[in-house]
Structure formats: C-alpha cells, structure tokens
Amino acid sequence: MAGARELGITPLIIANGANSLYDNGRTPSSPEGIAAFGKFAAAVLEHYDESNVEVLNEYNAGTFNNSACGKSAACYLEVLKGVHQAVKAADPGASVVGPATIGIGNCVQADGTKCFAPDLIDRGGLKAMDAYSVHPYHFPGGPEWLGGSGDSIAGLRQRIRAANGGKDKPIILSEMGWPTDTGHGTTERQQADNLIRLYATGPANGVTRIYWYDLVDDGSDPAEKEHNFGMLRQPVTASAENPVSVTANAPKPAAVAQFVVARLLGGRTYAGDDGLAAPAHSVRFTGGGTTRVVWATTARDLTVSATGPVTLVDSWGRRSVRQPTDGRFTLAAGPSPVFVEGPVTEVAAATP
C-alpha cells in the first residue's frame, strides 16, 4: 500500500472472505457476523490509511459466496448496510462500493422476477453505497455493447438515475478484461484494441473508474482461460517446442496500449462523441486540448475536417502527422483505435 501511494495509485480495497469465529466460517450473514465484518472493513482502511472499500466479490455467483442466506440482492444488502454503517462511523469521508457483481444483472425476467441490479436498487441499495461496481465480462466481443440498452452499463445508468432523483452515481468497472487463451478467439492484438476501446466507451456511459483484470497471466497453459487475462505473460522455461527462455514477465500489446491510454487520456474528461453511426466511433476527451479516440469495428473510411496539421497516434504510441487538403483528409478506421490530436472540427462518414 505504501508503494502504491508513492506511485500516486489510489487502491480500491476489497473487504472479502469469512472468519471461523462467525457464521461457521462462511460468508457473513448473521447480525453478529455482519457487524464484525463491518468492523473488519473499517479497521483495514484505518490500518492502511485508505478510504475506498468494495464490499465482497461477485456475491451473485457461487465461487466466492457460501453464505447461509444465499446469493440474492436482499442477502447482500444486509452485508452492504453493515459495512456502510461501520466504515462511515469510522471515517465519514470514506467511499463504500458495491455490489461487485459478475455481470450487470440489469434485467427483469418474463415472469416478473427481478435480476440482481433492479432488486438491489429497488430495495434502497443505492443509499448504502457511494459507487456502483460491476464485473461486466463479455468476451470475445468488444466493449461497445456497454452503451446498448437493457442489461448494459447504459441501461444500469438509466436505472440508477430513475431511482436516484435523476442523478448519476459513479459506476466502477472493478474487473474487466479479455483472456487471450486459444479457446475464446481473442488474440493479443485484439485484447489491446479492446482495452483502448473500453477506456473510451466506459466514460461515455457514466463509468468513472476501470480496473483491468489482470496484470500478469495466472498460469502458462495457452488453452486455459483463467491463465491468460494478463497484460504480461509469465516467464517461460525453454522447451523443445519453445526453445527461447523468457526470465521476466513479458508484456503483451495490451501493456503498451495501457501505457499509451494513460499518457493520452490521463487527466482528461469525456466530452461527447462525434455522432458517427455504428460500426464507426469517435469519442472526444478534453483537458489542455481535445483528443479523440477513433475506431470502427468493421473497417470504414472517415473524413476528418481540420484547420491545420493533425497528429495521429496508434496503440503502440507511434505518431504521424496528416496535412489536410482543402480542410480535410480521409482516415481509414478499423478495430485498432487511433488517437487524433489537433485542430479537428469534425469526424464524419466519408462521402464519395
């Protein structure tokens, strides 16, 4: 934590797990267990001098939750309220984040049964959280679906506004990424492209923070999904099939893309888009000038209008300069995003 603070990183600590002294060592559910868990969350923040805590992890699935209460929003809300009460009592300025669901769960079944998000929100869950977090994995598809309707981030944002007097509540993607295993059809190049497009699409739909999952591959099996989410590969031991030994965590293209995004979008604010029709996208960020992120999920020619030279930066950080002719030039947009900087007045579909 001290090292993170020195680097200017603000951690989001996850209060998770169980204690053998409460609820038979299962995910907290009793009043006594929830009260103790709340004190634990507050103590962790105090110990590390931090002020952001996320309550449990993927409660709506069975992998990390063995609560005697179950996996429902009603059960989760009791834990959330207990942590919120304890943390705010210790530090009123601390931020309590939930529900960290796997998937968004913003739906209502045909029989009227509410999915996790509407059930939690309708029960008043927004009052016990400062930000709403989800893990909206959607591989192998790209991140553009986040802006769709229904069970999407845009749909969740609408539901939050409807229950919150028309006001937003910060939305955090506390886990999201694309695995590069051989079974899911995402190449390392596509992983990098999706990372950049995620950092453009998320803020356009109310997302305030994104935590990429994850930094380093969890294993070395190319066919195992859980081994291949990282931006860095694990060290490789030389073998007959692969005679080259790698002694350090080798970066995938996504690691470079993350650096480029941080350099070009860090400190900037989402400022709208240029109104292109799918499959093309042009998202604007401002702050010391305007930077656009431009791509098309299926290749399209776009017309960039500008009053002077325009700098293009690709996902590797390579720069090139385009000189407009009669105030415009053609940009061949594809799945790999391009950062566009300079006196651009419009990005539109190319005309014959």
mmCIF file of C-alpha atoms in Angstrom:
data_model
loop_
_atom_site.group_PDB
_atom_site.id
_atom_site.type_symbol
_atom_site.label_atom_id
_atom_site.label_comp_id
_atom_site.label_asym_id
_atom_site.label_seq_id
_atom_site.Cartn_x
_atom_site.Cartn_y
_atom_site.Cartn_z
ATOM 1 C CA MET A 1 0.000 0.000 0.000
ATOM 2 C CA ALA A 2 2.872 2.354 0.769
ATOM 3 C CA GLY A 3 4.404 1.620 -2.619
ATOM 4 C CA ALA A 4 1.100 2.295 -4.363
ATOM 5 C CA ARG A 5 0.768 5.601 -2.537
ATOM 6 C CA GLU A 6 4.266 6.637 -3.628
ATOM 7 C CA LEU A 7 3.241 5.981 -7.245
ATOM 8 C CA GLY A 8 0.072 8.061 -6.936
ATOM 9 C CA ILE A 9 -2.189 4.991 -7.150
ATOM 10 C CA THR A 10 -5.500 5.001 -5.264
ATOM 11 C CA PRO A 11 -6.296 1.385 -4.291
ATOM 12 C CA LEU A 12 -9.824 0.007 -4.116
ATOM 13 C CA ILE A 13 -9.549 -2.428 -1.221
ATOM 14 C CA ILE A 14 -11.877 -5.432 -1.327
ATOM 15 C CA ALA A 15 -13.347 -6.488 2.017
ATOM 16 C CA ASN A 16 -13.932 -10.162 1.324
ATOM 17 C CA GLY A 17 -13.784 -13.629 2.784
ATOM 18 C CA ALA A 18 -15.008 -15.037 6.066
ATOM 19 C CA ASN A 19 -13.939 -15.714 9.651
ATOM 20 C CA SER A 20 -14.134 -19.013 11.511
ATOM 21 C CA LEU A 21 -15.462 -17.183 14.599
ATOM 22 C CA TYR A 22 -18.666 -16.170 12.789
ATOM 23 C CA ASP A 23 -21.310 -17.971 10.723
ATOM 24 C CA ASN A 24 -19.341 -21.230 10.827
ATOM 25 C CA GLY A 25 -16.624 -19.722 8.662
ATOM 26 C CA ARG A 26 -18.978 -18.893 5.822
ATOM 27 C CA THR A 27 -19.698 -15.569 4.099
ATOM 28 C CA PRO A 28 -21.203 -13.298 6.784
ATOM 29 C CA SER A 29 -24.987 -13.414 7.109
ATOM 30 C CA SER A 30 -25.929 -13.262 10.796
ATOM 31 C CA PRO A 31 -26.276 -9.891 12.560
ATOM 32 C CA GLU A 32 -23.202 -10.726 14.668
ATOM 33 C CA GLY A 33 -21.166 -11.807 11.647
ATOM 34 C CA ILE A 34 -22.148 -8.752 9.615
ATOM 35 C CA ALA A 35 -21.327 -6.393 12.488
ATOM 36 C CA ALA A 36 -17.896 -7.973 12.899
ATOM 37 C CA PHE A 37 -17.289 -7.887 9.160
ATOM 38 C CA GLY A 38 -18.139 -4.185 9.099
ATOM 39 C CA LYS A 39 -15.630 -3.523 11.886
ATOM 40 C CA PHE A 40 -13.052 -5.528 9.935
ATOM 41 C CA ALA A 41 -13.592 -3.419 6.794
ATOM 42 C CA ALA A 42 -13.229 -0.199 8.784
ATOM 43 C CA ALA A 43 -10.095 -1.500 10.521
ATOM 44 C CA VAL A 44 -8.456 -2.432 7.213
ATOM 45 C CA LEU A 45 -8.996 1.089 5.856
ATOM 46 C CA GLU A 46 -7.634 2.624 9.058
ATOM 47 C CA HIS A 47 -4.619 0.308 9.097
ATOM 48 C CA TYR A 48 -3.579 1.153 5.537
ATOM 49 C CA ASP A 49 -4.730 4.792 5.698
ATOM 50 C CA GLU A 50 -7.014 4.278 2.694
ATOM 51 C CA SER A 51 -10.575 5.395 2.061
ATOM 52 C CA ASN A 52 -12.047 3.132 -0.665
ATOM 53 C CA VAL A 53 -13.568 -0.253 0.088
ATOM 54 C CA GLU A 54 -15.569 -2.650 -2.078
ATOM 55 C CA VAL A 55 -17.931 -4.979 -0.254
ATOM 56 C CA LEU A 56 -17.390 -8.643 -1.096
ATOM 57 C CA ASN A 57 -16.683 -10.075 -4.548
ATOM 58 C CA GLU A 58 -19.191 -11.479 -7.059
ATOM 59 C CA TYR A 59 -21.747 -12.241 -4.355
ATOM 60 C CA ASN A 60 -24.324 -13.183 -7.004
ATOM 61 C CA ALA A 61 -22.258 -16.219 -8.047
ATOM 62 C CA GLY A 62 -21.271 -19.246 -6.047
ATOM 63 C CA THR A 63 -17.494 -19.111 -6.447
ATOM 64 C CA PHE A 64 -16.799 -16.539 -3.711
ATOM 65 C CA ASN A 65 -20.039 -16.681 -1.732
ATOM 66 C CA ASN A 66 -21.133 -19.561 0.506
ATOM 67 C CA SER A 67 -23.473 -17.521 2.704
ATOM 68 C CA ALA A 68 -26.183 -19.401 4.534
ATOM 69 C CA CYS A 69 -28.523 -16.636 3.396
ATOM 70 C CA GLY A 70 -27.932 -17.285 -0.295
ATOM 71 C CA LYS A 71 -26.952 -15.186 -3.325
ATOM 72 C CA SER A 72 -29.865 -12.767 -3.521
ATOM 73 C CA ALA A 73 -29.776 -8.986 -3.530
ATOM 74 C CA ALA A 74 -31.712 -8.993 -0.253
ATOM 75 C CA CYS A 75 -28.974 -11.043 1.423
ATOM 76 C CA TYR A 76 -26.214 -8.866 0.000
ATOM 77 C CA LEU A 77 -27.924 -5.661 1.068
ATOM 78 C CA GLU A 78 -27.714 -6.627 4.745
ATOM 79 C CA VAL A 79 -23.925 -7.065 4.483
ATOM 80 C CA LEU A 80 -23.578 -3.852 2.466
ATOM 81 C CA LYS A 81 -25.524 -1.853 5.062
ATOM 82 C CA GLY A 82 -23.444 -3.312 7.872
ATOM 83 C CA VAL A 83 -20.169 -2.356 6.203
ATOM 84 C CA HIS A 84 -21.504 1.073 5.232
ATOM 85 C CA GLN A 85 -22.551 1.815 8.804
ATOM 86 C CA ALA A 86 -19.241 0.710 10.327
ATOM 87 C CA VAL A 87 -16.992 2.384 7.749
ATOM 88 C CA LYS A 88 -18.866 5.696 7.798
ATOM 89 C CA ALA A 89 -18.813 5.746 11.592
ATOM 90 C CA ALA A 90 -15.023 5.424 11.496
ATOM 91 C CA ASP A 91 -14.470 7.719 8.501
ATOM 92 C CA PRO A 92 -17.453 9.689 7.141
ATOM 93 C CA GLY A 93 -15.448 10.596 4.044
ATOM 94 C CA ALA A 94 -14.669 7.007 3.076
ATOM 95 C CA SER A 95 -16.169 5.566 -0.098
ATOM 96 C CA VAL A 96 -18.163 2.321 0.132
ATOM 97 C CA VAL A 97 -18.514 0.491 -3.172
ATOM 98 C CA GLY A 98 -20.783 -2.416 -4.154
ATOM 99 C CA PRO A 99 -22.133 -4.837 -5.269
ATOM 100 C CA ALA A 100 -19.204 -6.104 -7.443
ATOM 101 C CA THR A 101 -21.453 -8.487 -9.350
ATOM 102 C CA ILE A 102 -20.275 -10.859 -12.043
ATOM 103 C CA GLY A 103 -22.241 -9.480 -14.963
ATOM 104 C CA ILE A 104 -24.505 -6.463 -14.640
ATOM 105 C CA GLY A 105 -27.790 -8.203 -13.879
ATOM 106 C CA ASN A 106 -29.923 -5.279 -15.035
ATOM 107 C CA CYS A 107 -32.992 -7.165 -16.162
ATOM 108 C CA VAL A 108 -36.441 -8.428 -15.248
ATOM 109 C CA GLN A 109 -37.451 -11.983 -16.162
ATOM 110 C CA ALA A 110 -40.554 -12.766 -18.191
ATOM 111 C CA ASP A 111 -42.343 -13.874 -15.012
ATOM 112 C CA GLY A 112 -41.608 -10.524 -13.362
ATOM 113 C CA THR A 113 -38.704 -11.759 -11.244
ATOM 114 C CA LYS A 114 -36.123 -9.031 -10.849
ATOM 115 C CA CYS A 115 -32.470 -9.707 -11.592
ATOM 116 C CA PHE A 116 -29.834 -8.613 -9.068
ATOM 117 C CA ALA A 117 -29.446 -4.940 -10.073
ATOM 118 C CA PRO A 118 -33.115 -3.849 -10.080
ATOM 119 C CA ASP A 119 -33.787 -5.913 -6.960
ATOM 120 C CA LEU A 120 -30.910 -4.303 -5.049
ATOM 121 C CA ILE A 121 -31.734 -0.794 -6.266
ATOM 122 C CA ASP A 122 -35.461 -1.112 -5.568
ATOM 123 C CA ARG A 123 -34.643 -2.241 -2.026
ATOM 124 C CA GLY A 124 -32.789 1.027 -1.455
ATOM 125 C CA GLY A 125 -29.283 -0.303 -2.004
ATOM 126 C CA LEU A 126 -28.039 2.961 -3.515
ATOM 127 C CA LYS A 127 -28.313 4.605 -0.081
ATOM 128 C CA ALA A 128 -25.639 2.257 1.280
ATOM 129 C CA MET A 129 -23.050 2.796 -1.455
ATOM 130 C CA ASP A 130 -21.068 5.709 -2.828
ATOM 131 C CA ALA A 131 -20.404 3.997 -6.168
ATOM 132 C CA TYR A 132 -21.882 1.041 -8.028
ATOM 133 C CA SER A 133 -19.405 -1.611 -9.198
ATOM 134 C CA VAL A 134 -19.765 -4.470 -11.673
ATOM 135 C CA HIS A 135 -17.601 -7.028 -13.483
ATOM 136 C CA PRO A 136 -19.160 -6.954 -16.974
ATOM 137 C CA TYR A 137 -17.017 -9.515 -18.803
ATOM 138 C CA HIS A 138 -18.258 -10.009 -22.353
ATOM 139 C CA PHE A 139 -15.501 -11.795 -24.229
ATOM 140 C CA PRO A 140 -14.809 -12.387 -27.040
ATOM 141 C CA GLY A 141 -16.965 -9.436 -28.144
ATOM 142 C CA GLY A 142 -15.737 -5.858 -27.876
ATOM 143 C CA PRO A 143 -16.784 -3.270 -25.267
ATOM 144 C CA GLU A 144 -19.217 -1.333 -27.474
ATOM 145 C CA TRP A 145 -22.171 -3.287 -26.035
ATOM 146 C CA LEU A 146 -21.737 -1.343 -22.779
ATOM 147 C CA GLY A 147 -23.539 1.556 -24.458
ATOM 148 C CA GLY A 148 -26.546 -0.530 -25.520
ATOM 149 C CA SER A 149 -29.928 -0.765 -23.831
ATOM 150 C CA GLY A 150 -31.134 -3.159 -21.151
ATOM 151 C CA ASP A 151 -28.525 -5.344 -19.454
ATOM 152 C CA SER A 152 -25.699 -2.918 -20.181
ATOM 153 C CA ILE A 153 -23.846 -0.096 -18.443
ATOM 154 C CA ALA A 154 -26.014 2.481 -20.211
ATOM 155 C CA GLY A 155 -29.106 0.600 -19.033
ATOM 156 C CA LEU A 156 -27.772 0.405 -15.479
ATOM 157 C CA ARG A 157 -27.057 4.128 -15.546
ATOM 158 C CA GLN A 158 -30.663 4.813 -16.552
ATOM 159 C CA ARG A 159 -31.971 2.627 -13.735
ATOM 160 C CA ILE A 160 -29.745 4.355 -11.177
ATOM 161 C CA ARG A 161 -30.898 7.779 -12.354
ATOM 162 C CA ALA A 162 -34.543 6.736 -12.146
ATOM 163 C CA ALA A 163 -34.076 5.637 -8.526
ATOM 164 C CA ASN A 164 -31.764 8.485 -7.560
ATOM 165 C CA GLY A 165 -33.783 11.582 -8.394
ATOM 166 C CA GLY A 166 -32.389 11.809 -11.902
ATOM 167 C CA LYS A 167 -28.808 11.962 -10.632
ATOM 168 C CA ASP A 168 -25.890 9.737 -11.546
ATOM 169 C CA LYS A 169 -24.000 7.612 -9.067
ATOM 170 C CA PRO A 170 -20.430 6.745 -10.079
ATOM 171 C CA ILE A 171 -20.152 3.415 -11.885
ATOM 172 C CA ILE A 172 -16.935 1.444 -11.437
ATOM 173 C CA LEU A 173 -15.805 -1.489 -13.556
ATOM 174 C CA SER A 174 -13.820 -3.087 -10.745
ATOM 175 C CA GLU A 175 -12.946 -6.009 -13.000
ATOM 176 C CA MET A 176 -12.996 -6.261 -16.764
ATOM 177 C CA GLY A 177 -10.710 -7.787 -19.355
ATOM 178 C CA TRP A 178 -10.298 -10.208 -22.222
ATOM 179 C CA PRO A 179 -8.424 -13.530 -21.984
ATOM 180 C CA THR A 180 -6.059 -14.474 -24.798
ATOM 181 C CA ASP A 181 -6.481 -18.234 -24.409
ATOM 182 C CA THR A 182 -6.803 -20.296 -27.549
ATOM 183 C CA GLY A 183 -10.439 -21.207 -26.866
ATOM 184 C CA HIS A 184 -12.102 -17.787 -26.788
ATOM 185 C CA GLY A 185 -10.905 -16.269 -30.031
ATOM 186 C CA THR A 186 -9.279 -13.099 -28.659
ATOM 187 C CA THR A 187 -5.770 -12.527 -29.936
ATOM 188 C CA GLU A 188 -3.245 -10.451 -28.033
ATOM 189 C CA ARG A 189 -3.702 -7.731 -30.644
ATOM 190 C CA GLN A 190 -7.486 -7.756 -30.124
ATOM 191 C CA GLN A 191 -7.006 -7.660 -26.345
ATOM 192 C CA ALA A 192 -5.022 -4.435 -26.744
ATOM 193 C CA ASP A 193 -7.624 -2.960 -29.104
ATOM 194 C CA ASN A 194 -10.435 -3.800 -26.682
ATOM 195 C CA LEU A 195 -8.544 -2.207 -23.809
ATOM 196 C CA ILE A 196 -8.339 1.149 -25.591
ATOM 197 C CA ARG A 197 -11.922 0.976 -26.791
ATOM 198 C CA LEU A 198 -13.036 0.164 -23.226
ATOM 199 C CA TYR A 199 -11.354 3.301 -21.872
ATOM 200 C CA ALA A 200 -13.254 5.310 -24.483
ATOM 201 C CA THR A 201 -16.632 3.545 -24.247
ATOM 202 C CA GLY A 202 -16.777 3.334 -20.446
ATOM 203 C CA PRO A 203 -16.614 7.075 -19.630
ATOM 204 C CA ALA A 204 -19.128 7.738 -22.406
ATOM 205 C CA ASN A 205 -21.629 5.738 -20.350
ATOM 206 C CA GLY A 206 -21.005 7.031 -16.830
ATOM 207 C CA VAL A 207 -18.040 4.866 -15.840
ATOM 208 C CA THR A 208 -15.658 6.762 -13.545
ATOM 209 C CA ARG A 209 -13.032 4.084 -12.868
ATOM 210 C CA ILE A 210 -11.845 0.967 -14.687
ATOM 211 C CA TYR A 211 -9.735 -1.796 -13.147
ATOM 212 C CA TRP A 212 -8.275 -4.115 -15.788
ATOM 213 C CA TYR A 213 -8.219 -7.817 -14.972
ATOM 214 C CA ASP A 214 -5.457 -8.585 -14.713
ATOM 215 C CA LEU A 215 -1.815 -7.521 -14.676
ATOM 216 C CA VAL A 216 0.020 -10.852 -15.033
ATOM 217 C CA ASP A 217 -1.178 -14.141 -16.538
ATOM 218 C CA ASP A 218 -2.168 -16.560 -13.758
ATOM 219 C CA GLY A 219 -0.534 -19.524 -15.487
ATOM 220 C CA SER A 220 1.151 -20.766 -18.632
ATOM 221 C CA ASP A 221 -1.477 -23.063 -20.190
ATOM 222 C CA PRO A 222 -2.440 -21.394 -23.516
ATOM 223 C CA ALA A 223 -5.825 -23.172 -23.537
ATOM 224 C CA GLU A 224 -6.897 -22.218 -20.009
ATOM 225 C CA LYS A 225 -8.963 -19.039 -19.842
ATOM 226 C CA GLU A 226 -8.004 -18.138 -16.282
ATOM 227 C CA HIS A 227 -4.313 -18.306 -17.190
ATOM 228 C CA ASN A 228 -4.488 -15.678 -19.933
ATOM 229 C CA PHE A 229 -6.189 -12.470 -18.739
ATOM 230 C CA GLY A 230 -2.914 -10.680 -18.046
ATOM 231 C CA MET A 231 -1.261 -7.768 -19.805
ATOM 232 C CA LEU A 232 2.028 -9.528 -19.042
ATOM 233 C CA ARG A 233 2.976 -13.144 -19.737
ATOM 234 C CA GLN A 234 4.552 -15.321 -17.098
ATOM 235 C CA PRO A 235 8.228 -16.252 -17.507
ATOM 236 C CA VAL A 236 8.783 -19.077 -19.998
ATOM 237 C CA THR A 237 11.089 -22.030 -19.465
ATOM 238 C CA ALA A 238 12.796 -23.242 -22.624
ATOM 239 C CA SER A 239 11.408 -26.454 -24.101
ATOM 240 C CA ALA A 240 11.676 -28.431 -27.324
ATOM 241 C CA GLU A 241 8.557 -26.682 -28.643
ATOM 242 C CA ASN A 242 9.673 -23.253 -27.452
ATOM 243 C CA PRO A 243 13.477 -23.082 -27.303
ATOM 244 C CA VAL A 244 13.533 -19.447 -26.130
ATOM 245 C CA SER A 245 13.542 -18.879 -22.371
ATOM 246 C CA VAL A 246 11.973 -15.677 -21.009
ATOM 247 C CA THR A 247 13.098 -14.863 -17.482
ATOM 248 C CA ALA A 248 10.795 -11.905 -16.780
ATOM 249 C CA ASN A 249 7.118 -11.021 -17.192
ATOM 250 C CA ALA A 250 6.980 -10.224 -20.909
ATOM 251 C CA PRO A 251 4.489 -7.516 -21.972
ATOM 252 C CA LYS A 252 1.641 -8.284 -24.336
ATOM 253 C CA PRO A 253 0.482 -5.496 -26.670
ATOM 254 C CA ALA A 254 -2.180 -4.641 -24.048
ATOM 255 C CA ALA A 255 0.524 -3.467 -21.634
ATOM 256 C CA VAL A 256 1.785 -0.988 -24.205
ATOM 257 C CA ALA A 257 -1.794 0.079 -25.021
ATOM 258 C CA GLN A 258 -2.443 0.742 -21.320
ATOM 259 C CA PHE A 259 0.613 2.994 -21.190
ATOM 260 C CA VAL A 260 -0.478 4.882 -24.308
ATOM 261 C CA VAL A 261 -4.009 5.367 -22.927
ATOM 262 C CA ALA A 262 -2.608 6.676 -19.645
ATOM 263 C CA ARG A 263 -0.352 9.109 -21.490
ATOM 264 C CA LEU A 264 -3.001 10.438 -23.878
ATOM 265 C CA LEU A 265 -6.209 10.305 -21.799
ATOM 266 C CA GLY A 266 -4.896 10.632 -18.238
ATOM 267 C CA GLY A 267 -6.305 13.746 -16.589
ATOM 268 C CA ARG A 268 -8.733 14.363 -19.448
ATOM 269 C CA THR A 269 -12.517 14.411 -19.267
ATOM 270 C CA TYR A 270 -15.064 12.747 -21.530
ATOM 271 C CA ALA A 271 -16.603 15.452 -23.708
ATOM 272 C CA GLY A 272 -19.005 13.643 -26.041
ATOM 273 C CA ASP A 273 -18.749 11.906 -29.375
ATOM 274 C CA ASP A 274 -18.936 12.954 -32.994
ATOM 275 C CA GLY A 275 -22.270 11.269 -33.713
ATOM 276 C CA LEU A 276 -20.976 8.572 -36.048
ATOM 277 C CA ALA A 277 -23.204 5.635 -36.836
ATOM 278 C CA ALA A 278 -22.007 2.138 -35.942
ATOM 279 C CA PRO A 279 -19.690 0.493 -36.701
ATOM 280 C CA ALA A 280 -17.644 3.722 -36.530
ATOM 281 C CA HIS A 281 -16.883 5.595 -33.296
ATOM 282 C CA SER A 282 -15.183 8.885 -32.461
ATOM 283 C CA VAL A 283 -15.054 9.784 -28.749
ATOM 284 C CA ARG A 284 -13.730 13.140 -27.520
ATOM 285 C CA PHE A 285 -11.731 13.908 -24.367
ATOM 286 C CA THR A 286 -10.764 17.430 -23.330
ATOM 287 C CA GLY A 287 -8.213 18.965 -20.997
ATOM 288 C CA GLY A 288 -5.382 21.023 -22.429
ATOM 289 C CA GLY A 289 -6.786 20.427 -25.901
ATOM 290 C CA THR A 290 -9.004 17.766 -27.446
ATOM 291 C CA THR A 291 -8.002 14.149 -28.040
ATOM 292 C CA ARG A 292 -10.249 11.822 -29.968
ATOM 293 C CA VAL A 293 -10.275 8.031 -29.907
ATOM 294 C CA VAL A 294 -11.409 6.844 -33.351
ATOM 295 C CA TRP A 295 -12.126 3.283 -34.491
ATOM 296 C CA ALA A 296 -14.581 1.132 -36.430
ATOM 297 C CA THR A 297 -15.445 -2.443 -35.503
ATOM 298 C CA THR A 298 -15.731 -3.090 -39.245
ATOM 299 C CA ALA A 299 -13.370 -1.109 -41.474
ATOM 300 C CA ARG A 300 -14.746 2.258 -42.596
ATOM 301 C CA ASP A 301 -13.303 5.331 -44.289
ATOM 302 C CA LEU A 302 -13.930 8.534 -42.324
ATOM 303 C CA THR A 303 -13.470 12.162 -43.281
ATOM 304 C CA VAL A 304 -11.563 14.297 -40.770
ATOM 305 C CA SER A 305 -12.059 18.048 -41.173
ATOM 306 C CA ALA A 306 -9.367 20.247 -39.636
ATOM 307 C CA THR A 307 -7.948 23.764 -39.800
ATOM 308 C CA GLY A 308 -4.328 22.612 -39.647
ATOM 309 C CA PRO A 309 -1.998 19.598 -39.253
ATOM 310 C CA VAL A 310 -3.402 16.675 -37.261
ATOM 311 C CA THR A 311 -1.336 14.196 -35.224
ATOM 312 C CA LEU A 312 -2.334 10.527 -35.250
ATOM 313 C CA VAL A 313 -1.095 8.167 -32.528
ATOM 314 C CA ASP A 314 -1.566 4.403 -32.810
ATOM 315 C CA SER A 315 -1.832 1.892 -29.960
ATOM 316 C CA TRP A 316 1.951 1.461 -29.943
ATOM 317 C CA GLY A 317 2.424 5.191 -29.340
ATOM 318 C CA ARG A 318 3.771 5.826 -32.848
ATOM 319 C CA ARG A 319 2.997 9.326 -34.118
ATOM 320 C CA SER A 320 2.349 10.550 -37.639
ATOM 321 C CA VAL A 321 1.110 13.887 -38.988
ATOM 322 C CA ARG A 322 -1.598 14.368 -41.606
ATOM 323 C CA GLN A 323 -1.896 17.599 -43.589
ATOM 324 C CA PRO A 324 -5.492 18.389 -44.641
ATOM 325 C CA THR A 325 -6.183 19.145 -48.288
ATOM 326 C CA ASP A 326 -8.955 21.698 -48.700
ATOM 327 C CA GLY A 327 -9.541 21.356 -44.981
ATOM 328 C CA ARG A 328 -9.936 17.600 -44.741
ATOM 329 C CA PHE A 329 -8.363 14.165 -45.186
ATOM 330 C CA THR A 330 -9.530 10.542 -45.246
ATOM 331 C CA LEU A 331 -8.838 8.297 -42.270
ATOM 332 C CA ALA A 332 -9.090 4.528 -42.703
ATOM 333 C CA ALA A 333 -10.647 3.424 -39.397
ATOM 334 C CA GLY A 334 -10.581 -0.167 -38.199
ATOM 335 C CA PRO A 335 -10.733 -2.231 -34.992
ATOM 336 C CA SER A 336 -7.375 -0.846 -33.807
ATOM 337 C CA PRO A 337 -8.133 2.630 -32.394
ATOM 338 C CA VAL A 338 -6.244 5.757 -33.374
ATOM 339 C CA PHE A 339 -5.810 8.810 -31.131
ATOM 340 C CA VAL A 340 -6.421 12.021 -33.075
ATOM 341 C CA GLU A 341 -4.964 15.306 -31.795
ATOM 342 C CA GLY A 342 -5.063 18.775 -33.309
ATOM 343 C CA PRO A 343 -7.469 21.402 -34.692
ATOM 344 C CA VAL A 344 -10.160 18.932 -35.775
ATOM 345 C CA THR A 345 -13.597 20.396 -36.394
ATOM 346 C CA GLU A 346 -15.458 17.251 -37.457
ATOM 347 C CA VAL A 347 -15.135 13.498 -37.925
ATOM 348 C CA ALA A 348 -17.779 12.144 -40.300
ATOM 349 C CA ALA A 349 -18.504 9.227 -42.593
ATOM 350 C CA ALA A 350 -16.559 9.545 -45.821
ATOM 351 C CA THR A 351 -18.504 10.778 -48.827
ATOM 352 C CA PRO A 352 -17.793 9.780 -52.445
#
